[in-house]
Coordinates of C-alpha atoms in Angstrom, one line a residue:
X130 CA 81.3 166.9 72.9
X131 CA 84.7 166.1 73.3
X132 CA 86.8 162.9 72.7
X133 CA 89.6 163.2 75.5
X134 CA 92.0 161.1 73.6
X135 CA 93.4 158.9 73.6
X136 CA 90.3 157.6 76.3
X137 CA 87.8 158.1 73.8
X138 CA 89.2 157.7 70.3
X139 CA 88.8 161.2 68.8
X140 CA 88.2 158.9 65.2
X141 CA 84.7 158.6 66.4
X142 CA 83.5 161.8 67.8
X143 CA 80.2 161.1 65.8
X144 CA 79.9 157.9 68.0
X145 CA 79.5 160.3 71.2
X146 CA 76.7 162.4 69.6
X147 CA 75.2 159.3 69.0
X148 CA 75.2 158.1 72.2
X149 CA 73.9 162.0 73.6
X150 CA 70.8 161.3 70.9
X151 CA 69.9 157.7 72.2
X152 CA 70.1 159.2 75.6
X153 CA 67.6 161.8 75.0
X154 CA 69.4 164.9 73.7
X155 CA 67.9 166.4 70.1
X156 CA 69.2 165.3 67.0
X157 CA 69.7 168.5 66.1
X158 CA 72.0 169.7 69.4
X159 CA 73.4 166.4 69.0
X160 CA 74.6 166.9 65.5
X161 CA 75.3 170.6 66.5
X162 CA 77.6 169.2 69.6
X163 CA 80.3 168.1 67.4
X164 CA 80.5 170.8 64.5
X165 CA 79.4 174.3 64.8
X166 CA 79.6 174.4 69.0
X167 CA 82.8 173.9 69.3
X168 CA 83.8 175.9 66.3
X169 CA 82.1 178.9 68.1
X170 CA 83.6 178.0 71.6
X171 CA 86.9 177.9 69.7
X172 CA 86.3 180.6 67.8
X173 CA 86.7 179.8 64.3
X174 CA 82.8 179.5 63.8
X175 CA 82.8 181.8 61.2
X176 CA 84.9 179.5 59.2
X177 CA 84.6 175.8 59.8
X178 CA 81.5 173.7 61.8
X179 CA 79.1 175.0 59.4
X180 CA 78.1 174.5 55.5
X181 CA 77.5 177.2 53.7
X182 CA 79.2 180.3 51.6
X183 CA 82.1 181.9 52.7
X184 CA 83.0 178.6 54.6
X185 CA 86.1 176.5 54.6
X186 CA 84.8 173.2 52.0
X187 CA 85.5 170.8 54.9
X188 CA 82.6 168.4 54.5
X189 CA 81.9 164.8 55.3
X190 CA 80.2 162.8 53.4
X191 CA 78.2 159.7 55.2
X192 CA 76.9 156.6 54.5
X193 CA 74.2 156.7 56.8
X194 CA 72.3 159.5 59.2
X195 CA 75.3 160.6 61.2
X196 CA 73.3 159.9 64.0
X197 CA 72.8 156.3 63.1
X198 CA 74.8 153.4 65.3
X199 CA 78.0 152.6 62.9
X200 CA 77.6 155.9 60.4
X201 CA 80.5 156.0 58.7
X202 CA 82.1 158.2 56.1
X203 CA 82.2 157.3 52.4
X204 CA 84.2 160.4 52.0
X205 CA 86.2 163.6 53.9
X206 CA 86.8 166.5 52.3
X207 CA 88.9 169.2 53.6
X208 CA 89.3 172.7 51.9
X209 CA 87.5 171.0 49.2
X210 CA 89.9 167.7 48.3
X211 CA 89.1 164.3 49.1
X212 CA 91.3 162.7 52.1
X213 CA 90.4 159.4 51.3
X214 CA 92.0 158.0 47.8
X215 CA 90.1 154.6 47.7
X216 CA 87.0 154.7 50.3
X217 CA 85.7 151.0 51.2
X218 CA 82.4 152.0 51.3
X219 CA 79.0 149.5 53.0
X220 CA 76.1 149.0 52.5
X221 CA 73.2 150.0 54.3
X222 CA 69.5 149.5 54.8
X223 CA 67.0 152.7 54.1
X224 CA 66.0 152.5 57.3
X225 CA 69.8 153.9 58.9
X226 CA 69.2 156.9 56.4
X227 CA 66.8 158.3 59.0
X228 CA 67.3 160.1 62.8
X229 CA 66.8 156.7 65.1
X230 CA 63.9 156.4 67.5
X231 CA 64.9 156.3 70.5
X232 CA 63.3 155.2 73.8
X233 CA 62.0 157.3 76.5
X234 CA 64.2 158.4 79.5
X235 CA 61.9 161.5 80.9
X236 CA 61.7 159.1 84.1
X237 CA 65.2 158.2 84.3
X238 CA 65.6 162.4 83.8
X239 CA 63.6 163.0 86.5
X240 CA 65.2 160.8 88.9
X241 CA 68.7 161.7 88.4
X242 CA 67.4 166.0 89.4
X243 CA 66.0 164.4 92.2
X244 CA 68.8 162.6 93.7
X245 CA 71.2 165.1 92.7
X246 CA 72.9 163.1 90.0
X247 CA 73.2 159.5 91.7
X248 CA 70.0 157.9 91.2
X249 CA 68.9 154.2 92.4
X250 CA 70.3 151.8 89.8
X251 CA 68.3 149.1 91.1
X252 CA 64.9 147.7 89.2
X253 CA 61.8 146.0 90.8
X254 CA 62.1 142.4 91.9
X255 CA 60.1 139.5 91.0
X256 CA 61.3 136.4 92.6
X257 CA 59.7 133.6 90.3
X258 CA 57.6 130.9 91.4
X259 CA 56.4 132.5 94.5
X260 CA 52.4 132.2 95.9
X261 CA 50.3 134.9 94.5
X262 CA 47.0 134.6 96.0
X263 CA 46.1 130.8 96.8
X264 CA 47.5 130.0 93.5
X265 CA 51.1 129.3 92.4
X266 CA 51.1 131.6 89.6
X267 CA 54.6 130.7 86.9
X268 CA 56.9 132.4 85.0
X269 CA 56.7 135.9 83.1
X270 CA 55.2 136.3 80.0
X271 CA 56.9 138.4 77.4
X272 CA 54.1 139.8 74.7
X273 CA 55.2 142.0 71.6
X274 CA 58.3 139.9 71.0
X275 CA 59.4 140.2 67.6
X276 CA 62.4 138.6 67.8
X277 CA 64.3 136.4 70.3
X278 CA 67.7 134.2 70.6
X279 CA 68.6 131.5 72.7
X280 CA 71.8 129.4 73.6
X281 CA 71.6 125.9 73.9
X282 CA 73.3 123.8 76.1
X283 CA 76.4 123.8 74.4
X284 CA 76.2 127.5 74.4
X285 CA 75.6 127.6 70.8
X286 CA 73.3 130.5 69.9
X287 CA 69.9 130.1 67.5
X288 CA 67.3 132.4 67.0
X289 CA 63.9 131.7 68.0
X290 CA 61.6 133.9 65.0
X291 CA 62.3 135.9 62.2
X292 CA 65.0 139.4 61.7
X293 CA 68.4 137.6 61.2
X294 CA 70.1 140.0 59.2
X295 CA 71.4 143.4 60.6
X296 CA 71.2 145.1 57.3
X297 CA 67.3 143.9 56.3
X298 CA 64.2 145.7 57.4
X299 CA 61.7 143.1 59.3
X300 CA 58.7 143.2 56.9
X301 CA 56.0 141.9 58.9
X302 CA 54.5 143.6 62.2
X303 CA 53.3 140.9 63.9
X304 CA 54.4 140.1 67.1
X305 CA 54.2 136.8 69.7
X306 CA 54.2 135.8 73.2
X307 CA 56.6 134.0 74.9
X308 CA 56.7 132.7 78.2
X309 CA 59.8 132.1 80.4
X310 CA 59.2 129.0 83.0
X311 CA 62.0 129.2 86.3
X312 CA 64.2 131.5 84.6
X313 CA 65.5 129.1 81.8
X314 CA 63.3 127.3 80.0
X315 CA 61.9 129.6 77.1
X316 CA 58.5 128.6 75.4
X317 CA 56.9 130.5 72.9
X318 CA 53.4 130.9 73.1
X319 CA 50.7 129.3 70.8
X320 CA 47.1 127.4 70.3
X321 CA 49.4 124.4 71.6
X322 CA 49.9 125.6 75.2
X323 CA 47.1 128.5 75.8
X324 CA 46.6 127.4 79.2
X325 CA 50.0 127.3 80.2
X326 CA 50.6 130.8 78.7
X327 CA 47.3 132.1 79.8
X328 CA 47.6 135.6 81.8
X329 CA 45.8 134.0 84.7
X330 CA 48.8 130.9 85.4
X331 CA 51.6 134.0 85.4
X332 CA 52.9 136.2 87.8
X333 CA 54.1 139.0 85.5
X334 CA 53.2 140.2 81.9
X335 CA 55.6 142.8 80.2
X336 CA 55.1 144.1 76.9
X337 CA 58.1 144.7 74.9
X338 CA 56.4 146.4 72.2
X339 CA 57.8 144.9 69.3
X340 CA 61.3 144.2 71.3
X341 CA 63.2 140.9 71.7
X342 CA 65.0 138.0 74.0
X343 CA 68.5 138.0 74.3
X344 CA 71.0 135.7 76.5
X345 CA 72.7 138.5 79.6
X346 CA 76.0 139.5 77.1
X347 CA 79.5 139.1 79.3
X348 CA 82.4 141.6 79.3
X349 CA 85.9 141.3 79.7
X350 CA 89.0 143.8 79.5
X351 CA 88.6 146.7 82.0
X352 CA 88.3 145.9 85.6
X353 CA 84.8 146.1 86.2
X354 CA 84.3 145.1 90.2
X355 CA 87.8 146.3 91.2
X356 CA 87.7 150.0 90.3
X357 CA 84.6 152.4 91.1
X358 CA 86.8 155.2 90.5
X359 CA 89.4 155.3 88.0
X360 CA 91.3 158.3 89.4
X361 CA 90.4 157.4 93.4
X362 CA 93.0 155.3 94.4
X363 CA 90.6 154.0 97.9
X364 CA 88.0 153.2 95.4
X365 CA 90.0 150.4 94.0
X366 CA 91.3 146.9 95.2
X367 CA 94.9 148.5 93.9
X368 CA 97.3 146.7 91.6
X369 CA 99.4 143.3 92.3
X370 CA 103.0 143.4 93.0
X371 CA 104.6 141.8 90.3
X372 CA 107.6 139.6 91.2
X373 CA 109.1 140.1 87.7
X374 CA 108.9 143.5 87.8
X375 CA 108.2 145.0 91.3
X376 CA 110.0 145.5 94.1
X377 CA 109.2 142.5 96.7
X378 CA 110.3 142.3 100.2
X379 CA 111.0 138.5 101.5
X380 CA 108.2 138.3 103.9
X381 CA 106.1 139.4 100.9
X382 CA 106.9 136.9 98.8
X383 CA 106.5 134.2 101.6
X384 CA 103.2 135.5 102.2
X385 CA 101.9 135.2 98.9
X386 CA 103.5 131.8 98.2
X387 CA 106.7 132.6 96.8
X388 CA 108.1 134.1 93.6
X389 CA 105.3 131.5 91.7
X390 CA 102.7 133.2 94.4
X391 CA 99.2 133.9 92.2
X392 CA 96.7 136.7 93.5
X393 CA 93.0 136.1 92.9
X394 CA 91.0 138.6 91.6
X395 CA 87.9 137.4 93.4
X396 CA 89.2 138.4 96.8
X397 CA 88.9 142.1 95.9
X398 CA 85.5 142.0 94.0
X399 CA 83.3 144.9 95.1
X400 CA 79.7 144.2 94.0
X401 CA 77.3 147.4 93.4
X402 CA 79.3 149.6 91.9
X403 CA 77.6 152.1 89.3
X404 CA 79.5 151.3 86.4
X405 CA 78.6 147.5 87.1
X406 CA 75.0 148.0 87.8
X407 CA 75.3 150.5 84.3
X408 CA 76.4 147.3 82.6
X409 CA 74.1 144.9 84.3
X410 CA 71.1 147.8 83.2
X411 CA 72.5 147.8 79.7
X412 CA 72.2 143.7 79.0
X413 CA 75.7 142.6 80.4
X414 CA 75.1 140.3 82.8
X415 CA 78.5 138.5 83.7
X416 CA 81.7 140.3 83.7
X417 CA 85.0 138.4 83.9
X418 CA 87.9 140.7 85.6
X419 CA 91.4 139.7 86.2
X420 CA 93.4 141.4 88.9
X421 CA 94.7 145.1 88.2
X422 CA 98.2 144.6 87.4
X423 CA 101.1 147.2 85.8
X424 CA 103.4 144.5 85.2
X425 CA 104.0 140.7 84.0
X426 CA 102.0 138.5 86.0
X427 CA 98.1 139.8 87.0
X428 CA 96.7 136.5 88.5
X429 CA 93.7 134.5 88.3
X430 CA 90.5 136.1 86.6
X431 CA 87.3 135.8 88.2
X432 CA 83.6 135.8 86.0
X433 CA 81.0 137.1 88.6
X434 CA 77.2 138.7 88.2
X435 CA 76.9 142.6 87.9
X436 CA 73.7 142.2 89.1
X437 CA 74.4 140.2 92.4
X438 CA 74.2 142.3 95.8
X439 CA 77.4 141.0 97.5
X440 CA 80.0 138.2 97.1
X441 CA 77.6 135.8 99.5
X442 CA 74.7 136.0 97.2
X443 CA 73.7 133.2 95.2
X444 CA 75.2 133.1 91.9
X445 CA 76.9 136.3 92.7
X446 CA 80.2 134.5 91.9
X447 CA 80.0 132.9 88.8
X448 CA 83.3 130.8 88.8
X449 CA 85.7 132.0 90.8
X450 CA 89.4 131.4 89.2
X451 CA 88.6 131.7 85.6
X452 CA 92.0 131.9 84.0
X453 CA 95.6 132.8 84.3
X454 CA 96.5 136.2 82.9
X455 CA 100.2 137.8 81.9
X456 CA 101.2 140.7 79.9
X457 CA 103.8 140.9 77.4
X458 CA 104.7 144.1 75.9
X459 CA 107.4 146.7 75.2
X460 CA 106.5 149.2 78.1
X461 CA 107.9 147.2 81.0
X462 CA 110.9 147.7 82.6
X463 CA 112.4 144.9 81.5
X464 CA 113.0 143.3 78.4
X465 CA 110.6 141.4 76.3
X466 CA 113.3 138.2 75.6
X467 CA 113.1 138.6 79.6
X468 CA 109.7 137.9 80.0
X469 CA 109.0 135.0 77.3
X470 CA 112.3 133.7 79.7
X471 CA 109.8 134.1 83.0
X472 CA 106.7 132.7 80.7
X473 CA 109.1 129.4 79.4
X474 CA 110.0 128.8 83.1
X475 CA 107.2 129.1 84.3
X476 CA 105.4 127.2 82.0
X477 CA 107.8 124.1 82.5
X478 CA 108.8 124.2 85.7
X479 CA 106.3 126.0 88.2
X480 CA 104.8 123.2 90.6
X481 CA 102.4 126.1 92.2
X482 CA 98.8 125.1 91.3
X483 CA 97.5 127.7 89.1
X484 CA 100.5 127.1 86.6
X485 CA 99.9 123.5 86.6
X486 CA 96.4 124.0 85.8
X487 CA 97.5 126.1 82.9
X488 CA 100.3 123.2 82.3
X489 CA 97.6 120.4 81.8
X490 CA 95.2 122.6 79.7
X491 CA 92.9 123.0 82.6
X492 CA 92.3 126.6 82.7
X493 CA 93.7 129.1 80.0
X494 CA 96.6 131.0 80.0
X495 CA 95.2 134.5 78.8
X496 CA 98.6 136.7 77.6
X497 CA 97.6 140.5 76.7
X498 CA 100.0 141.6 73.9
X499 CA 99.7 143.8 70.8
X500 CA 102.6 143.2 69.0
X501 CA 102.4 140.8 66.3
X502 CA 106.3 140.2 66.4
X503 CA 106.0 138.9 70.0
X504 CA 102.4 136.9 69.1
X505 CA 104.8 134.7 66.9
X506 CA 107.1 134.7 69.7
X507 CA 104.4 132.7 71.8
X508 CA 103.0 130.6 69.1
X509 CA 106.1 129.1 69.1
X510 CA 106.7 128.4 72.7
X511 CA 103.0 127.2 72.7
X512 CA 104.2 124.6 70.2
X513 CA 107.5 124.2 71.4
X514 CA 105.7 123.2 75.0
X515 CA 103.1 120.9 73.8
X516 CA 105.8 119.0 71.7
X517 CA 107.9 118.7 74.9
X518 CA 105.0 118.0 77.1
X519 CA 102.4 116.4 75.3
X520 CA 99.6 118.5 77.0
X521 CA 97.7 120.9 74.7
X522 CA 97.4 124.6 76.7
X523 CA 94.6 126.6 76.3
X524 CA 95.9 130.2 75.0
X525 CA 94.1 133.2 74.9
X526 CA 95.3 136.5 73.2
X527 CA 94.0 139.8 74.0
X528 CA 94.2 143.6 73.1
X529 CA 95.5 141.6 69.7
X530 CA 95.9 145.2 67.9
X531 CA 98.0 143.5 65.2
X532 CA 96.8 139.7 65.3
X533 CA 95.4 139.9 61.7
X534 CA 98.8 139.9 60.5
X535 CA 98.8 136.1 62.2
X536 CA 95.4 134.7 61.4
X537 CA 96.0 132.0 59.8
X538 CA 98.8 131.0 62.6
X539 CA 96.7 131.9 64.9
X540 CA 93.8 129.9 64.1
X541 CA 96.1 126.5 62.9
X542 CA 97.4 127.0 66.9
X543 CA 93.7 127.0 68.1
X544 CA 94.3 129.9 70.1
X545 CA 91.1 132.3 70.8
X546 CA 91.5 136.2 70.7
X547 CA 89.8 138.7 72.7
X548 CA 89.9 142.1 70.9
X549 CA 90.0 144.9 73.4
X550 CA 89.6 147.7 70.8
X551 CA 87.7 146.7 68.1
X552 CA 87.7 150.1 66.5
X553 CA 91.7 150.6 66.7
X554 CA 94.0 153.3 66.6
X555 CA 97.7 153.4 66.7
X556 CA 98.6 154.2 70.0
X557 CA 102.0 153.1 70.4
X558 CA 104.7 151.0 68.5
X559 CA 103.5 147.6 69.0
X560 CA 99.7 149.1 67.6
X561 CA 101.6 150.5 64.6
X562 CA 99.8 147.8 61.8
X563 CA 96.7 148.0 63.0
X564 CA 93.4 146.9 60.3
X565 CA 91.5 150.0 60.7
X566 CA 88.2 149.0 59.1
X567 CA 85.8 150.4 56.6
X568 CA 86.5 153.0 54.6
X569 CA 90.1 152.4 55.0
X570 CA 89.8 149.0 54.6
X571 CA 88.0 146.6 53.8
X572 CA 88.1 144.4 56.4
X573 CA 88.4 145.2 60.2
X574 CA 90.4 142.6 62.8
X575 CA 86.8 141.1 63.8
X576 CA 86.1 140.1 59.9
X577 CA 89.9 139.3 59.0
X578 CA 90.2 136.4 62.2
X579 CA 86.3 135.3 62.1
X580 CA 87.4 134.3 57.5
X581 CA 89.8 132.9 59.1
X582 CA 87.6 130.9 61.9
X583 CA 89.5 131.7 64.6
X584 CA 87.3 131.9 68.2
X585 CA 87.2 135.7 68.8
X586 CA 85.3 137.5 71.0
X587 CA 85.0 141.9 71.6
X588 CA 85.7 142.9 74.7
X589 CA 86.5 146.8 76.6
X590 CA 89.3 148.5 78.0
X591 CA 87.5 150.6 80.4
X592 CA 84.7 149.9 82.8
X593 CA 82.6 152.9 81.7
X594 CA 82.4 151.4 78.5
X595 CA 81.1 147.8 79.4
X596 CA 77.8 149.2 79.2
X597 CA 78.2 150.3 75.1
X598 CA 79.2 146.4 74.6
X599 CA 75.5 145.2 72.3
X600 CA 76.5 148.8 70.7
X601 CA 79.9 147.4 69.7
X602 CA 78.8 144.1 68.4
X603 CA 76.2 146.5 66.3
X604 CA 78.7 148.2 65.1
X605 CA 81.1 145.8 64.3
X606 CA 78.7 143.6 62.6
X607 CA 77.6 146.7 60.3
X608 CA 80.6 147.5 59.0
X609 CA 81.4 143.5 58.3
X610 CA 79.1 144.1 54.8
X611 CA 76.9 141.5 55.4
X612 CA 79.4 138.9 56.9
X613 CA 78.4 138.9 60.6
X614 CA 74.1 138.0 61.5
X615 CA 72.8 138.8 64.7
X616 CA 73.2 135.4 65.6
X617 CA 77.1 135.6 65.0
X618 CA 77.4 138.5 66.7
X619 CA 75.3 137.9 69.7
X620 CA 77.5 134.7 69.6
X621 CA 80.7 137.1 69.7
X622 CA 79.7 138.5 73.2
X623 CA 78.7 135.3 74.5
X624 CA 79.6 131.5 73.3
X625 CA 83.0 132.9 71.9
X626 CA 84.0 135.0 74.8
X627 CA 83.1 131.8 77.5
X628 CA 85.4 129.9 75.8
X629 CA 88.0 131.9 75.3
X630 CA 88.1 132.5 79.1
X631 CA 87.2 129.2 80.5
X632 CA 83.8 130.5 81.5
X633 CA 80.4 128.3 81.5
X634 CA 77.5 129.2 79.3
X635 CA 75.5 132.3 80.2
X636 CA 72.0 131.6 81.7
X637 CA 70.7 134.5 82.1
X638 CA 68.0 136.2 79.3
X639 CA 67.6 140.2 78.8
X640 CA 64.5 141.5 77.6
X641 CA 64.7 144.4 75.5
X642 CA 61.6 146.9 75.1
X643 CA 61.0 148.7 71.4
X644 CA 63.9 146.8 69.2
X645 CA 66.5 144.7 69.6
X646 CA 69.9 145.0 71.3
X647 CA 71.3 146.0 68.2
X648 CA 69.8 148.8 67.6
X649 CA 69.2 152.7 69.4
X650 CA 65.4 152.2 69.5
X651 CA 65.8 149.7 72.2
X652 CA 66.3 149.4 76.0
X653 CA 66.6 147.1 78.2
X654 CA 62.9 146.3 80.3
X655 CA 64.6 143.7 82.3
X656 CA 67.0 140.9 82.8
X657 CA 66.0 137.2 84.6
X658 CA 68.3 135.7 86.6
X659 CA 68.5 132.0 86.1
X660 CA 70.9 131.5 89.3
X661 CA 68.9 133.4 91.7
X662 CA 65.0 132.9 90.2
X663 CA 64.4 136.5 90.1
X664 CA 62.8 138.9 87.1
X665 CA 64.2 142.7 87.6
X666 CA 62.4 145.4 85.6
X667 CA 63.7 148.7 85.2

């Protein structure tokens, strides 16, 4: 294993070996990937990447199998002294103390030989409410459900039956039915409604053997249906000229609408694409992309289905200008006082439509920035403008590196926050105070805005990565010690992200087979589409 940093934080090698075990490699290669292998490839196996006598005393101590989603150190010793003065350590259940169970990919193995690497991403179809036979058989009933959540319609989360708690072990083994009428209406099955729930009124049964219910997660932050291939320039719709920044010709201005001239990211969505359908396999069902941009101004977001076929489908495009989005940083080439000058025009004086949208609080206005210096810089033109205008603008921060240096401005502003790196590293100068979490501190950037009640949501910076995003709530939530439930954090991926980026409920439900989507025992058996009336099982 390797980290490639800074595109995989080289902090959590461990997190990769994990990922290798849940995918089917053996614990014991797994564990092997990331200490004596390379040490023997690098040649210095004979002193490091193994314990035992003769060997350098570099040895980390965990809190959990290393193996186990969120293991984390409770101490590191190198040549024999402790790295870490004053370790914050958690606490964990018995259960993480063992290898994970993990689910059985032999089939997915075998498919990917046989089509030499780029298998069919694509599950069977069940379009409910159809005829089978002279009957009109309903729904799909779920049986070995041991726990499930639902959103209600103001997109609040609740949990249907019992396993609340991240850190508890379930103690009873029974599991229920439930039945899923049209795609949306969830009933669990009991004495009450036998008939309805009987195997002969249904047109699929799927047993989740002791799994769970979810509602489809949604992912923001990388450009998921704009890039296929990150490096393949004619793979991707290409990044936006930027009129602050780039280098426009007159007719191109005119034929974008001007210096105030928006781009749309919906009018480069491509639909299909493997990292989407990875995502959509994985339990993220809507992903909200803004256009690719280098510079100040990206455009208008879009929030679409990764499991649609094409743009024409129904419910393939799931709102189509989601939010406004800008950058502000210190790696432009021109200044930041320069851009909050662009932002403050633009914010009082545009008359294009997307900016008065944004003016009137219709739609956010979604700013990327680290920097907690030029956070402060916005609150107060936020204020500034709303005093001056009278209109309250919806403002969303993401990356955020440094915005727990701000919560409690942040949350009196009633500004939202999308963290794009929820496990942070110092990366540049504006990600220099970043809350690194447990054991270096107690608190991580999710814990420090949610005491704080602030609306933040976890999003990704790459599109690989949207599939890993119920493993980063996981994680997240295990090292809050206790403070974040299932609920919450299933609410972090979903209620908190929609409203942060202008986005409508999520109506679609995941079924996961063997656990729950917190967990590496689980997988996803299939998601239902509320939008297009369909069940597809993988």
């Amino acid at each position: 294993m390797k980290s490639d940093h800074p595109v995989l934080n080289s902090r959590y090698l461990m997190y990769e070996a994990q990922q290798a075990h849940y995918y089917g490699l053996d614990a014991n290669l797994a564990l092997l990937s990331v200490t004596s292998t390379p040490a023997k490839a690098a040649g210095v196996g004979h002193r490091v990447g193994s314990l035992g006598v003769g060997y350098d005393a570099d040895v980390v101590i965990w809190d959990s199998h290393p193996l186990a989603l969120g293991a984390t150190p409770v101490q590191v010793y190198i040549d024999g002294v402790a790295q870490i003065a004053k370790p914050e350590v958690l606490v964990k259940s018995d259960k993480s103390q063992d290898v994970p169970k993990t689910p059985d990919w032999e089939a997915e193995a075998k498919s990917v030989v046989e089509f030499e690497g780029l298998p069919s991403l694509r599950g069977r179809k069940i379009r409910l409410g159809e005829l089978t036979g002279e009957s009109l058989r309903r729904g799909v009933k779920f049986v070995g459900v041991k726990s499930a959540w639902v959103q209600d319609d103001n997109g609040d989360i609740r949990a249907l039956s019992e396993g609340d708690e991240l850190n508890t072990t379930t103690t009873t083994d029974s599991t229920n039915s439930v039945l899923i009428l049209d795609g949306s209406r969830v009933i669990p099955c009991t004495s009450a409604n036998s008939e309805l729930c009987s195997d002969d009124n249904v047109q699929e049964i799927v047993d989740l053997q002791g799994g769970s219910l979810a509602p489809g997660l949604t992912t923001f932050g990388s450009h998921l249906g704009l890039v296929e291939i990150l490096l393949e320039p004619s793979t991707s719709d290409g990044a936006v000229m930027d009129p602050l920044v780039g280098k426009w010709t007159g007719s191109e201005l005119g034929m974008v609408g001007g210096d105030e001239g928006v781009v749309r990211a919906v009018d480069g969505l491509q639909y299909e694409g493997r990292n989407t359908l990875l995502a959509y396999r994985s339990g993220v069902t809507r992903a909200i992309s803004a256009p690719i941009s280098n510079g100040f101004l990206a455009g208008l977001s879009t929030a679409f289905d990764t499991g649609a076929l094409n743009a024409l489908e129904k419910g393939a495009v799931v709102k189509e200008e989601a939010a406004l989005h800008v950058a502000l940083n210190q790696l432009l080439d021109v200044s930041v006082s320069t851009q909050i000058a662009a932002l403050r025009r633009l914010l009082y004086h545009s008359t294009s439509d997307p900016w008065r949208r944004v003016q009137i609080g219709e739609i956010p206005l979604v700013v990327n920035v680290d920097s907690a210096d030029i956070m402060s810089t916005l609150l107060r033109l936020k204020s500034e403008y709303e005093g001056w205008s009278g209109n309250i603008i919806r403002l969303t921060i993401t990356g955020a590196a440094e915005a727990h240096l701000l919560a409690d401005e942040i949350s009196g502003a009633g500004v939202s926050v999308v963290i794009t790196c929820p496990r942070p590293y110092p990366g540049s100068w504006q990600e220099r105070r970043i809350l690194p979490g447990p054991p270096l501190s107690r608190d991580s950037i999710l814990t420090a805005l949610l005491a704080k009640n602030v609306n933040v949501a976890i999003g990704v910076r790459d599109e690989f990565d949207a599939r890993n995003a119920r493993f980063s709530l996981a994680w997240a939530a295990l090292e809050s010690n206790g403070t974040i439930s299932k609920t919450l954090a299933l609410q972090i991926a979903t209620t908190n992200m929609d409203r942060a980026l202008g986005v409508g409920r999520v109506r679609d439900i995941v079924a996961y087979r063997g656990g729950t989507m917190f967990d590496f025992e689980s997988r996803v058996a299939g998601v239902i589409s509320v939008e297009r009336g369909t069940l597809e099982i993988f």
